[in-house]
C-alpha positions as YAML, in Angstrom:
chain: A
units: angstrom
residues:
- id: 1
  name: THR
  ca: [-87.53, 13.68, 82.87]
- id: 2
  name: PRO
  ca: [-83.99, 12.50, 81.71]
- id: 3
  name: GLU
  ca: [-81.83, 15.13, 83.26]
- id: 4
  name: ALA
  ca: [-83.94, 14.26, 86.76]
- id: 5
  name: PHE
  ca: [-82.22, 10.80, 86.07]
- id: 6
  name: THR
  ca: [-79.08, 12.46, 84.61]
- id: 7
  name: ARG
  ca: [-78.79, 14.57, 87.70]
- id: 8
  name: LEU
  ca: [-79.06, 11.89, 89.26]
- id: 9
  name: LEU
  ca: [-76.47, 9.67, 88.23]
- id: 10
  name: GLN
  ca: [-74.34, 12.12, 88.89]
- id: 11
  name: PRO
  ca: [-72.19, 10.64, 91.65]
- id: 12
  name: LEU
  ca: [-70.56, 7.91, 89.49]
- id: 13
  name: ARG
  ca: [-68.26, 10.79, 87.07]
- id: 14
  name: VAL
  ca: [-66.22, 10.23, 90.39]
- id: 15
  name: PHE
  ca: [-65.22, 7.41, 89.20]
- id: 16
  name: HIS
  ca: [-63.70, 7.48, 85.63]
- id: 17
  name: ALA
  ca: [-65.36, 11.89, 84.90]
- id: 18
  name: GLU
  ca: [-65.34, 11.25, 81.12]
- id: 19
  name: TRP
  ca: [-66.91, 8.31, 81.02]
- id: 20
  name: ILE
  ca: [-69.35, 8.28, 82.14]
- id: 21
  name: ASP
  ca: [-70.66, 12.07, 80.63]
- id: 22
  name: LEU
  ca: [-70.43, 10.05, 77.89]
- id: 23
  name: ARG
  ca: [-72.54, 7.78, 78.93]
- id: 24
  name: LEU
  ca: [-75.09, 9.85, 80.68]
- id: 25
  name: ALA
  ca: [-75.66, 11.66, 77.56]
- id: 26
  name: ARG
  ca: [-76.52, 8.69, 75.67]
- id: 27
  name: LEU
  ca: [-79.00, 7.86, 77.93]
- id: 28
  name: THR
  ca: [-80.26, 10.88, 78.19]
- id: 29
  name: ASP
  ca: [-80.11, 11.03, 74.30]
- id: 30
  name: SER
  ca: [-81.75, 7.45, 74.33]
- id: 31
  name: LEU
  ca: [-84.70, 8.69, 77.46]
- id: 32
  name: THR
  ca: [-85.48, 11.88, 75.52]
- id: 33
  name: ARG
  ca: [-85.75, 10.03, 72.03]
- id: 34
  name: PHE
  ca: [-88.36, 7.66, 73.99]
- id: 35
  name: ARG
  ca: [-90.58, 10.32, 75.46]
- id: 36
  name: GLU
  ca: [-90.79, 12.37, 72.31]
- id: 37
  name: THR
  ca: [-91.93, 8.88, 69.86]
- id: 38
  name: PRO
  ca: [-93.96, 6.82, 71.99]
- id: 39
  name: ALA
  ca: [-95.36, 4.17, 69.94]
- id: 40
  name: ALA
  ca: [-91.12, 2.80, 70.44]
- id: 41
  name: LEU
  ca: [-91.16, 2.57, 74.02]
- id: 42
  name: ALA
  ca: [-94.63, 0.93, 74.74]
- id: 43
  name: THR
  ca: [-92.90, -0.87, 71.47]
- id: 44
  name: CYS
  ca: [-89.82, -2.20, 74.02]
- id: 45
  name: PHE
  ca: [-92.08, -2.82, 76.89]
- id: 46
  name: ALA
  ca: [-94.47, -5.46, 74.60]
- id: 47
  name: GLY
  ca: [-91.30, -7.13, 73.82]
- id: 48
  name: ALA
  ca: [-89.96, -7.07, 77.01]
- id: 49
  name: ILE
  ca: [-93.28, -8.66, 78.04]
- id: 50
  name: VAL
  ca: [-93.36, -11.55, 75.17]
- id: 51
  name: VAL
  ca: [-89.85, -12.23, 75.64]
- id: 52
  name: GLN
  ca: [-90.96, -13.00, 79.50]
- id: 53
  name: ALA
  ca: [-93.63, -14.86, 78.17]
- id: 54
  name: VAL
  ca: [-91.77, -17.15, 76.62]
- id: 55
  name: LEU
  ca: [-89.31, -17.67, 79.45]
- id: 56
  name: VAL
  ca: [-92.73, -18.82, 81.44]
- id: 57
  name: ALA
  ca: [-93.50, -21.34, 78.28]
- id: 58
  name: PHE
  ca: [-89.92, -22.67, 78.15]
- id: 59
  name: TYR
  ca: [-89.92, -23.47, 82.01]
- id: 60
  name: LEU
  ca: [-93.71, -24.69, 81.92]
- id: 61
  name: ALA
  ca: [-92.48, -27.01, 79.01]
- id: 62
  name: ILE
  ca: [-90.05, -28.10, 81.31]
- id: 63
  name: ALA
  ca: [-92.39, -28.25, 84.17]
- id: 64
  name: HIS
  ca: [-95.30, -30.73, 82.38]
- id: 65
  name: SER
  ca: [-93.05, -32.66, 80.85]
- id: 66
  name: MET
  ca: [-91.33, -34.16, 84.60]
- id: 67
  name: ARG
  ca: [-94.96, -34.17, 84.92]
- id: 68
  name: ILE
  ca: [-95.40, -31.14, 87.42]
- id: 69
  name: PRO
  ca: [-99.08, -30.08, 87.62]
- id: 70
  name: VAL
  ca: [-98.33, -26.31, 87.70]
- id: 71
  name: GLY
  ca: [-99.77, -23.32, 85.15]
- id: 72
  name: PHE
  ca: [-98.91, -20.96, 83.01]
- id: 73
  name: ALA
  ca: [-100.20, -18.85, 85.49]
- id: 74
  name: GLU
  ca: [-97.80, -19.70, 88.61]
- id: 75
  name: LEU
  ca: [-94.78, -19.46, 86.62]
- id: 76
  name: ALA
  ca: [-95.18, -16.72, 85.56]
- id: 77
  name: LEU
  ca: [-95.09, -14.67, 88.89]
- id: 78
  name: VAL
  ca: [-92.19, -17.25, 89.72]
- id: 79
  name: VAL
  ca: [-89.70, -17.05, 86.65]
- id: 80
  name: PRO
  ca: [-90.02, -12.90, 86.53]
- id: 81
  name: ILE
  ca: [-88.86, -12.67, 90.42]
- id: 82
  name: SER
  ca: [-86.03, -15.30, 90.53]
- id: 83
  name: PHE
  ca: [-84.61, -13.44, 87.79]
- id: 84
  name: ILE
  ca: [-84.41, -10.41, 89.35]
- id: 85
  name: VAL
  ca: [-83.29, -12.87, 92.15]
- id: 86
  name: GLN
  ca: [-80.65, -15.03, 90.67]
- id: 87
  name: MET
  ca: [-78.84, -11.20, 89.90]
- id: 88
  name: LEU
  ca: [-78.35, -10.92, 92.91]
- id: 89
  name: PRO
  ca: [-73.81, -11.11, 93.70]
- id: 90
  name: VAL
  ca: [-75.07, -13.88, 96.27]
- id: 91
  name: SER
  ca: [-73.49, -16.45, 94.59]
- id: 92
  name: MET
  ca: [-72.92, -18.40, 91.30]
- id: 93
  name: ASN
  ca: [-74.82, -17.54, 87.68]
- id: 94
  name: GLY
  ca: [-77.64, -17.29, 90.21]
- id: 95
  name: PHE
  ca: [-77.31, -20.53, 90.96]
- id: 96
  name: GLY
  ca: [-78.47, -21.84, 94.62]
- id: 97
  name: VAL
  ca: [-81.30, -18.50, 95.08]
- id: 98
  name: ARG
  ca: [-82.99, -19.03, 91.24]
- id: 99
  name: GLU
  ca: [-83.67, -22.92, 93.31]
- id: 100
  name: ALA
  ca: [-84.37, -21.49, 96.41]
- id: 101
  name: THR
  ca: [-87.24, -18.54, 94.80]
- id: 102
  name: PHE
  ca: [-88.75, -21.45, 92.78]
- id: 103
  name: ALA
  ca: [-88.19, -24.41, 96.23]
- id: 104
  name: PHE
  ca: [-90.04, -21.21, 97.86]
- id: 105
  name: TYR
  ca: [-93.37, -20.71, 95.36]
- id: 106
  name: PHE
  ca: [-94.03, -23.98, 94.49]
- id: 107
  name: SER
  ca: [-94.36, -25.14, 98.00]
- id: 108
  name: ARG
  ca: [-96.80, -21.74, 98.33]
- id: 109
  name: PHE
  ca: [-98.51, -23.13, 94.87]
- id: 110
  name: GLY
  ca: [-99.18, -26.94, 97.32]
- id: 111
  name: LEU
  ca: [-97.11, -28.20, 95.59]
- id: 112
  name: PRO
  ca: [-93.56, -30.26, 96.96]
- id: 113
  name: LEU
  ca: [-90.56, -28.73, 97.69]
- id: 114
  name: GLU
  ca: [-89.00, -30.82, 95.35]
- id: 115
  name: SER
  ca: [-90.60, -29.78, 93.06]
- id: 116
  name: GLY
  ca: [-89.53, -26.16, 92.59]
- id: 117
  name: ILE
  ca: [-85.68, -27.14, 92.77]
- id: 118
  name: LEU
  ca: [-85.62, -29.42, 89.74]
- id: 119
  name: VAL
  ca: [-88.06, -27.18, 86.76]
- id: 120
  name: SER
  ca: [-85.23, -24.98, 88.57]
- id: 121
  name: PHE
  ca: [-82.32, -27.32, 88.12]
- id: 122
  name: VAL
  ca: [-84.24, -29.25, 84.35]
- id: 123
  name: GLY
  ca: [-83.74, -25.53, 83.04]
- id: 124
  name: ALA
  ca: [-80.95, -23.93, 84.05]
- id: 125
  name: ALA
  ca: [-78.76, -27.17, 82.33]
- id: 126
  name: VAL
  ca: [-81.21, -26.27, 79.43]
- id: 127
  name: ILE
  ca: [-80.00, -23.27, 79.10]
- id: 128
  name: MET
  ca: [-76.71, -23.73, 79.47]
- id: 129
  name: LEU
  ca: [-76.45, -26.68, 76.97]
- id: 130
  name: PHE
  ca: [-77.87, -24.46, 74.41]
- id: 131
  name: SER
  ca: [-75.09, -22.31, 74.87]
- id: 132
  name: LEU
  ca: [-72.35, -24.58, 74.61]
- id: 133
  name: SER
  ca: [-73.90, -26.33, 71.44]
- id: 134
  name: GLY
  ca: [-73.47, -22.59, 70.42]
- id: 135
  name: GLY
  ca: [-69.83, -22.63, 71.36]
- id: 136
  name: ALA
  ca: [-69.16, -25.45, 70.17]
- id: 137
  name: VAL
  ca: [-70.33, -24.60, 66.94]
- id: 138
  name: TYR
  ca: [-68.54, -21.39, 66.55]
- id: 139
  name: LEU
  ca: [-65.41, -22.72, 67.78]
- id: 140
  name: GLY
  ca: [-65.70, -25.23, 65.06]
- id: 141
  name: ARG
  ca: [-66.24, -22.62, 62.62]
- id: 142
  name: LEU
  ca: [-62.96, -21.66, 63.42]
- id: 143
  name: ARG
  ca: [-61.24, -24.32, 63.38]
- id: 144
  name: ALA
  ca: [-62.41, -24.69, 60.27]
- id: 145
  name: GLY
  ca: [-60.44, -21.75, 58.67]
- id: 146
  name: ALA
  ca: [-63.36, -19.12, 58.78]
- id: 147
  name: GLY
  ca: [-62.00, -15.56, 60.04]
- id: 148
  name: ILE
  ca: [-63.52, -13.83, 63.22]
- id: 149
  name: ALA
  ca: [-65.43, -11.43, 60.36]
- id: 150
  name: ASP
  ca: [-66.97, -14.83, 58.26]
- id: 151
  name: VAL
  ca: [-68.09, -16.80, 61.49]
- id: 152
  name: ARG
  ca: [-69.88, -12.99, 62.70]
- id: 153
  name: GLY
  ca: [-70.58, -11.70, 59.75]
- id: 154
  name: VAL
  ca: [-69.29, -8.08, 60.88]
- id: 155
  name: ASP
  ca: [-67.44, -5.78, 59.02]
- id: 156
  name: ALA
  ca: [-64.68, -3.72, 59.99]
- id: 157
  name: GLU
  ca: [-66.75, -1.14, 63.14]
- id: 158
  name: GLY
  ca: [-68.17, -4.68, 64.40]
- id: 159
  name: LEU
  ca: [-64.57, -6.09, 64.27]
- id: 160
  name: HIS
  ca: [-63.15, -3.73, 66.05]
- id: 161
  name: ALA
  ca: [-65.74, -5.42, 69.32]
- id: 162
  name: VAL
  ca: [-64.13, -8.26, 68.16]
- id: 163
  name: GLU
  ca: [-61.00, -7.42, 68.85]
- id: 164
  name: ASP
  ca: [-61.32, -5.43, 71.85]
- id: 165
  name: LEU
  ca: [-62.92, -8.67, 73.61]
- id: 166
  name: ASP
  ca: [-60.32, -10.53, 73.06]
- id: 167
  name: LEU
  ca: [-58.04, -8.30, 74.39]
- id: 168
  name: LEU
  ca: [-60.05, -8.04, 77.25]
- id: 169
  name: LEU
  ca: [-59.67, -11.96, 77.33]
- id: 170
  name: ASP
  ca: [-56.54, -11.82, 76.35]
- id: 171
  name: ARG
  ca: [-54.93, -9.41, 79.61]
- id: 172
  name: ARG
  ca: [-57.62, -10.58, 81.80]
- id: 173
  name: VAL
  ca: [-58.07, -7.22, 82.39]
- id: 174
  name: ASP
  ca: [-54.45, -6.88, 83.53]
- id: 175
  name: GLY
  ca: [-55.10, -4.45, 86.25]
- id: 176
  name: GLY
  ca: [-57.87, -2.41, 84.73]
- id: 177
  name: GLY
  ca: [-54.72, -1.06, 81.44]
- id: 178
  name: ALA
  ca: [-56.53, -3.71, 78.78]
- id: 179
  name: LEU
  ca: [-60.44, -2.40, 80.06]
- id: 180
  name: GLU
  ca: [-59.05, 0.99, 80.38]
- id: 181
  name: ALA
  ca: [-57.81, 0.50, 76.07]
- id: 182
  name: VAL
  ca: [-61.01, -0.71, 75.71]
- id: 183
  name: ALA
  ca: [-62.92, 2.12, 76.84]
- id: 184
  name: GLU
  ca: [-60.96, 4.57, 75.15]
- id: 185
  name: ARG
  ca: [-61.56, 2.82, 71.90]
- id: 186
  name: LEU
  ca: [-64.91, 2.95, 72.46]
- id: 187
  name: VAL
  ca: [-64.48, 6.60, 73.13]
- id: 188
  name: VAL
  ca: [-63.23, 7.61, 70.04]
...
């Protein structure tokens, strides 16, 4: 039940009680709404499956472009596991652990170890390339004279979130002061 989940997370109140209480209340409310509308939960689950399938197809296209004979079913195992493993806080951006996961599973599929590393590296490089191109377009629009609100198409409330991000970046989270200021604005 949502209330049991909230009780389980109560020890987190040690860090910042008011902020944690607000987040736990929102979480409990969201879980309660999902319990009341199981169709919404099913839709979210289906959306997550579609996203994973698209990511598997992305890596499949990369593997096939390099003539590596791996199938959708094999990548449907490797890709989600690699995303989970790369969240472990042992490397920067998952480098190394993602490649090790691909290499391990590719070798289990009877493919060369190097092909798994290559598919992983090329996939990460393509994702970074697309991310950087989007960042370049964003910065180009800012330099062309468009304001942040014009570029992002946000209203005044959305602009506060952008300003909060700018505050964090400008102060580089100096001892938590900037982070507390942003959290304070989010609570209000």
